[in-house]
């Protein structure tokens, strides 16, 4: 179901299925929490702070690519599009491209509805001529857009390597769903993080200030609220590291002591040292990224990278169905 956003629309996490989904994942033999729960209002702010960290290179590197090749990118994708920003957050990345891309309609989509509404309110003051249609929805499962999203010239924008938070199979399915929404003249402008030196990745996901640790631990506060749970945050520790065998960074929370945690309708005992898996962040080779897009029905038209080859921005045209 879509939550077309207005302040009267309940926040997505009031969704009836959320407690059951969370309780089931916490009760699994290898407990996990879906990364979408990282993004409550505080989590979204902590993620913004992560993007400012010297260790967290993706945001800066991607921005550098847009700075360097913005005009060329705009020339390739064209102007006057229906710009659909998936996981828009504070909308800053798309807003920086407005002068170049000059979208007819801007459709920011984000699971963190409250945070998105605030951002769009501010953006409307700056860009009064752009029709803005914010949508608070979890697009990881299905991507059904309401009728007031213009069907013409749809340009999906999926920056920041959020695609890396899916497994490769999930990523392919997701990209196929995006492809299905592209129409005859649509496309996708996507940012994908590339494989690199492991030490760079370890530092990016376990920074010296502990901002990523706070971001990860905050998911337990969110779970406490959603599930009336009693996780004691001080009893958990952040783990973030690159696993070369899987080609991904993993984030986990490690129990610092044996403990019983209860939640609405259930609970479980965690042993000292037990982990809750909270996120994967896959890193691709350029050829792998292009292959993934092609398997989903796109033609990877252009690839732009930074001089170190750490990050790729790819424009992929949707081939006809
Ligand atoms: C949103 N996503 C692309 C980030 C990433 O790098 O996988 C989330 C993140 N997790 C820890 N730091 C940043």
XYZ file of N, CA and C in Angstrom, residues 59-183:
375
model
N 29.985 9.295 -0.346
C 29.205 10.512 -0.626
C 30.064 11.550 -1.336
N 31.231 11.776 -0.765
C 32.167 12.770 -1.289
C 32.644 12.381 -2.701
N 32.934 11.106 -2.862
C 33.463 10.652 -4.152
C 32.392 10.767 -5.233
N 31.177 10.370 -4.890
C 30.072 10.478 -5.848
C 29.822 11.948 -6.199
N 29.842 12.813 -5.159
C 29.623 14.249 -5.408
C 30.707 14.784 -6.341
N 31.939 14.303 -6.148
C 33.052 14.729 -7.008
C 32.797 14.345 -8.462
N 32.238 13.163 -8.656
C 31.933 12.710 -10.031
C 30.877 13.633 -10.648
N 29.848 13.972 -9.847
C 28.812 14.877 -10.373
C 29.382 16.272 -10.646
N 30.313 16.720 -9.767
C 30.929 18.040 -9.994
C 31.703 18.045 -11.303
N 32.446 16.971 -11.507
C 33.326 16.904 -12.660
C 32.559 16.673 -13.968
N 31.562 15.803 -13.906
C 30.897 15.370 -15.150
C 29.425 15.771 -15.228
N 28.990 16.671 -14.316
C 27.568 17.026 -14.248
C 26.982 17.435 -15.592
N 27.703 18.305 -16.321
C 27.173 18.808 -17.593
C 27.042 17.666 -18.593
N 28.065 16.813 -18.611
C 28.049 15.662 -19.523
C 26.912 14.687 -19.165
N 26.723 14.500 -17.862
C 25.654 13.604 -17.400
C 24.296 14.177 -17.832
N 24.115 15.487 -17.609
C 22.839 16.128 -17.987
C 22.615 16.011 -19.494
N 23.684 16.173 -20.247
C 23.578 16.069 -21.710
C 23.137 14.652 -22.097
N 23.669 13.657 -21.380
C 23.341 12.251 -21.692
C 21.901 11.904 -21.303
N 21.475 12.343 -20.101
C 20.141 11.927 -19.630
C 19.040 12.872 -20.110
N 19.395 14.111 -20.475
C 18.414 15.073 -20.982
C 17.719 15.842 -19.863
N 17.029 16.911 -20.228
C 16.335 17.751 -19.237
C 14.817 17.486 -19.311
N 14.078 18.092 -18.371
C 12.608 18.018 -18.398
C 12.040 16.677 -17.984
N 12.794 15.923 -17.194
C 12.343 14.570 -16.830
C 11.386 14.594 -15.636
N 10.810 13.437 -15.400
C 10.110 13.163 -14.139
C 11.156 12.486 -13.276
N 11.725 13.241 -12.332
C 12.878 12.741 -11.575
C 12.393 12.016 -10.319
N 12.578 10.715 -10.294
C 12.076 9.901 -9.170
C 13.275 9.470 -8.335
N 13.367 10.070 -7.141
C 14.551 9.962 -6.293
C 14.314 8.885 -5.233
N 14.934 7.741 -5.415
C 14.675 6.597 -4.526
C 15.584 6.649 -3.300
N 14.973 6.741 -2.120
C 15.750 6.882 -0.883
C 16.291 8.289 -0.763
N 15.403 9.255 -1.009
C 15.811 10.660 -1.167
C 16.463 11.259 0.084
N 16.075 10.802 1.270
C 16.659 11.349 2.509
C 16.407 12.839 2.611
N 17.487 13.628 2.682
C 17.322 15.086 2.789
C 17.222 15.753 1.411
N 17.159 14.984 0.361
C 16.962 15.453 -1.031
C 18.141 16.278 -1.563
N 19.224 16.352 -0.787
C 20.320 17.255 -1.165
C 20.989 16.848 -2.481
N 21.145 15.544 -2.695
C 21.866 15.102 -3.909
C 21.101 15.481 -5.154
N 19.794 15.251 -5.150
C 18.983 15.592 -6.324
C 18.929 17.103 -6.493
N 18.774 17.824 -5.369
C 18.637 19.283 -5.444
C 19.864 19.908 -6.102
N 21.019 19.342 -5.833
C 22.247 19.872 -6.436
C 22.221 19.708 -7.962
N 21.458 18.710 -8.428
C 21.404 18.466 -9.880
C 20.265 19.230 -10.566
N 19.354 19.820 -9.780
C 18.205 20.507 -10.389
C 18.615 21.507 -11.473
N 19.622 22.384 -11.189
C 19.966 23.374 -12.221
C 20.418 22.721 -13.523
N 21.045 21.563 -13.435
C 21.515 20.887 -14.650
C 20.405 20.067 -15.300
N 19.665 19.324 -14.490
C 18.671 18.388 -15.041
C 17.319 19.050 -15.328
N 17.033 20.152 -14.623
C 15.770 20.890 -14.793
C 14.559 19.959 -14.908
N 14.279 19.180 -13.871
C 13.154 18.237 -13.949
C 11.800 18.957 -14.040
N 10.835 18.337 -14.732
C 9.459 18.857 -14.782
C 8.768 18.544 -13.461
N 9.010 17.318 -12.980
C 8.393 16.894 -11.716
C 9.468 16.193 -10.882
N 9.431 16.438 -9.562
C 10.386 15.781 -8.667
C 9.598 14.911 -7.686
N 9.924 13.615 -7.676
C 9.197 12.662 -6.827
C 10.196 11.997 -5.871
N 10.433 12.629 -4.700
C 11.346 11.991 -3.741
C 10.605 10.898 -2.972
N 11.237 9.741 -2.838
C 10.621 8.593 -2.156
C 11.549 8.183 -1.021
N 10.981 8.028 0.178
C 11.823 7.599 1.303
C 10.967 6.924 2.369
N 11.576 5.963 3.032
C 10.884 5.245 4.105
C 10.690 6.153 5.324
N 11.603 7.114 5.515
C 11.544 8.001 6.672
C 10.688 9.209 6.300
N 9.348 9.022 6.417
C 8.386 9.981 5.889
C 8.526 11.375 6.506
N 8.649 11.418 7.834
C 8.742 12.696 8.541
C 9.931 13.519 8.060
N 11.065 12.843 8.003
C 12.328 13.473 7.612
C 12.208 14.021 6.189
N 11.575 13.234 5.322
C 11.421 13.631 3.917
C 10.536 14.863 3.789
N 9.421 14.863 4.533
C 8.487 15.997 4.453
C 9.173 17.309 4.819
N 9.976 17.279 5.884
C 10.713 18.474 6.310
C 11.614 18.954 5.188
N 12.338 18.004 4.586
C 13.291 18.358 3.523
C 12.548 18.973 2.331
N 11.420 18.395 1.959
C 10.688 18.881 0.780
C 10.096 20.262 1.055
N 9.653 20.493 2.278
C 9.121 21.814 2.637
C 10.157 22.896 2.327
N 11.398 22.615 2.744
C 12.483 23.591 2.520
C 12.793 23.729 1.032
N 12.761 22.621 0.329
C 13.112 22.614 -1.098
C 12.095 23.385 -1.941
N 10.837 23.294 -1.535
C 9.765 23.982 -2.284
C 9.979 25.487 -2.304
N 10.555 26.010 -1.215
C 10.825 27.460 -1.162
C 11.889 27.836 -2.199
N 12.849 26.944 -2.389
C 13.976 27.260 -3.294
C 13.644 27.015 -4.751
N 12.813 26.023 -5.027
C 12.525 25.657 -6.432
C 11.009 25.641 -6.639
N 10.429 26.842 -6.671
C 8.965 26.952 -6.736
C 8.392 26.445 -8.047
N 9.181 26.456 -9.105
C 8.663 26.077 -10.419
C 8.635 24.563 -10.634
N 9.237 23.795 -9.712
C 9.244 22.331 -9.909
C 8.103 21.704 -9.110
N 7.287 20.932 -9.799
C 6.195 20.200 -9.149
C 6.822 19.112 -8.274
N 6.510 19.102 -6.967
C 7.126 18.104 -6.069
C 6.066 17.215 -5.459
N 6.322 15.925 -5.531
C 5.354 14.941 -5.044
C 6.079 13.936 -4.133
N 6.249 14.284 -2.831
C 6.971 13.370 -1.932
C 6.140 12.136 -1.595
N 6.806 10.994 -1.547
C 6.122 9.737 -1.225
C 6.858 9.033 -0.082
N 6.147 8.796 1.020
C 6.740 8.054 2.142
C 6.417 6.591 1.998
N 7.318 5.842 1.404
C 7.013 4.420 1.235
C 8.279 3.582 1.214
N 8.087 2.353 1.607
C 9.173 1.375 1.592
C 9.166 0.729 0.217
N 10.086 1.147 -0.646
C 10.076 0.657 -2.028
C 10.926 -0.606 -2.185
N 11.453 -1.116 -1.052
C 12.329 -2.297 -1.183
C 11.535 -3.534 -1.605
N 10.259 -3.607 -1.235
C 9.445 -4.769 -1.566
C 8.716 -4.615 -2.892
N 7.969 -3.519 -3.030
C 7.266 -3.294 -4.297
C 7.384 -1.815 -4.648
N 7.255 -1.541 -5.923
C 7.439 -0.164 -6.372
C 6.242 0.228 -7.242
N 5.115 0.472 -6.568
C 3.916 0.896 -7.302
C 3.787 2.396 -7.088
N 3.860 3.151 -8.179
C 3.800 4.602 -8.055
C 2.369 5.074 -8.299
N 1.933 6.092 -7.558
C 0.568 6.590 -7.750
C 0.406 7.250 -9.121
N -0.863 7.416 -9.539
C -1.154 7.927 -10.887
C -0.652 9.349 -11.119
N -0.488 10.119 -10.041
C -0.053 11.503 -10.283
C 1.457 11.634 -10.536
N 2.164 10.529 -10.556
C 3.562 10.569 -11.028
C 3.511 10.546 -12.557
N 4.090 11.561 -13.182
C 4.022 11.662 -14.649
C 4.633 10.409 -15.299
N 3.979 9.847 -16.292
C 4.540 8.656 -16.939
C 5.646 8.994 -17.931
N 5.689 10.263 -18.383
C 6.655 10.619 -19.431
C 8.042 10.842 -18.846
N 9.033 10.437 -19.621
C 10.439 10.731 -19.364
C 10.848 10.477 -17.913
N 10.519 9.310 -17.439
C 10.868 8.984 -16.051
C 12.368 8.720 -15.918
N 12.988 9.471 -15.029
C 14.401 9.241 -14.740
C 14.506 8.848 -13.264
N 14.748 7.564 -13.023
C 14.945 7.115 -11.643
C 16.359 7.495 -11.220
N 16.468 8.002 -9.988
C 17.747 8.449 -9.453
C 17.991 7.622 -8.193
N 19.063 6.841 -8.212
C 19.338 5.951 -7.075
C 20.809 6.079 -6.699
N 21.148 7.189 -6.055
C 22.561 7.465 -5.776
C 23.032 6.808 -4.474
N 24.283 7.053 -4.135
C 24.802 6.693 -2.820
C 25.119 5.222 -2.630
N 25.002 4.442 -3.684
C 25.246 2.999 -3.609
C 24.287 2.280 -2.673
N 23.065 2.789 -2.583
C 22.072 2.074 -1.770
C 21.773 0.708 -2.354
N 22.012 0.551 -3.655
C 21.808 -0.763 -4.283
C 22.665 -1.820 -3.579
N 23.794 -1.393 -3.017
C 24.697 -2.307 -2.315
C 24.095 -2.882 -1.045
N 23.024 -2.282 -0.544
C 22.398 -2.810 0.667
C 21.465 -3.988 0.379
N 21.256 -4.305 -0.909
C 20.555 -5.528 -1.296
C 21.595 -6.611 -1.594
N 21.201 -7.881 -1.472
C 22.058 -8.942 -2.014
C 22.005 -8.806 -3.544
N 22.980 -9.370 -4.266
C 22.933 -9.238 -5.729
C 21.610 -9.744 -6.330
N 21.057 -10.830 -5.798
C 19.771 -11.332 -6.317
C 18.646 -10.341 -6.055
N 18.618 -9.822 -4.829
C 17.585 -8.817 -4.503
C 17.771 -7.579 -5.371
N 19.041 -7.209 -5.594
C 19.326 -6.011 -6.397
C 18.783 -6.184 -7.809
N 18.977 -7.383 -8.382
C 18.480 -7.654 -9.741
C 16.951 -7.545 -9.767
N 16.296 -8.150 -8.773
C 14.824 -8.081 -8.705
C 14.361 -6.635 -8.579
N 15.052 -5.906 -7.716
C 14.679 -4.507 -7.499
C 14.837 -3.704 -8.788
N 15.968 -3.913 -9.471
C 16.209 -3.161 -10.714
C 15.193 -3.548 -11.793
N 14.762 -4.798 -11.765
C 13.711 -5.211 -12.718
C 12.413 -4.459 -12.430
N 12.129 -4.250 -11.133
C 10.901 -3.507 -10.776
C 11.030 -2.046 -11.202
N 12.224 -1.490 -11.060
C 12.445 -0.107 -11.524
C 12.252 -0.058 -13.044
N 12.843 -1.032 -13.726
C 12.733 -1.107 -15.184
C 11.263 -1.132 -15.619
N 10.456 -1.906 -14.870
C 9.032 -2.044 -15.220
C 8.294 -0.710 -15.087
N 8.837 0.196 -14.274
C 8.182 1.496 -14.054
C 8.738 2.581 -14.971
N 9.696 2.228 -15.788
C 10.394 3.252 -16.579
C 9.573 3.753 -17.776
N 8.687 2.926 -18.273
C 7.962 3.317 -19.489
C 8.884 3.230 -20.690
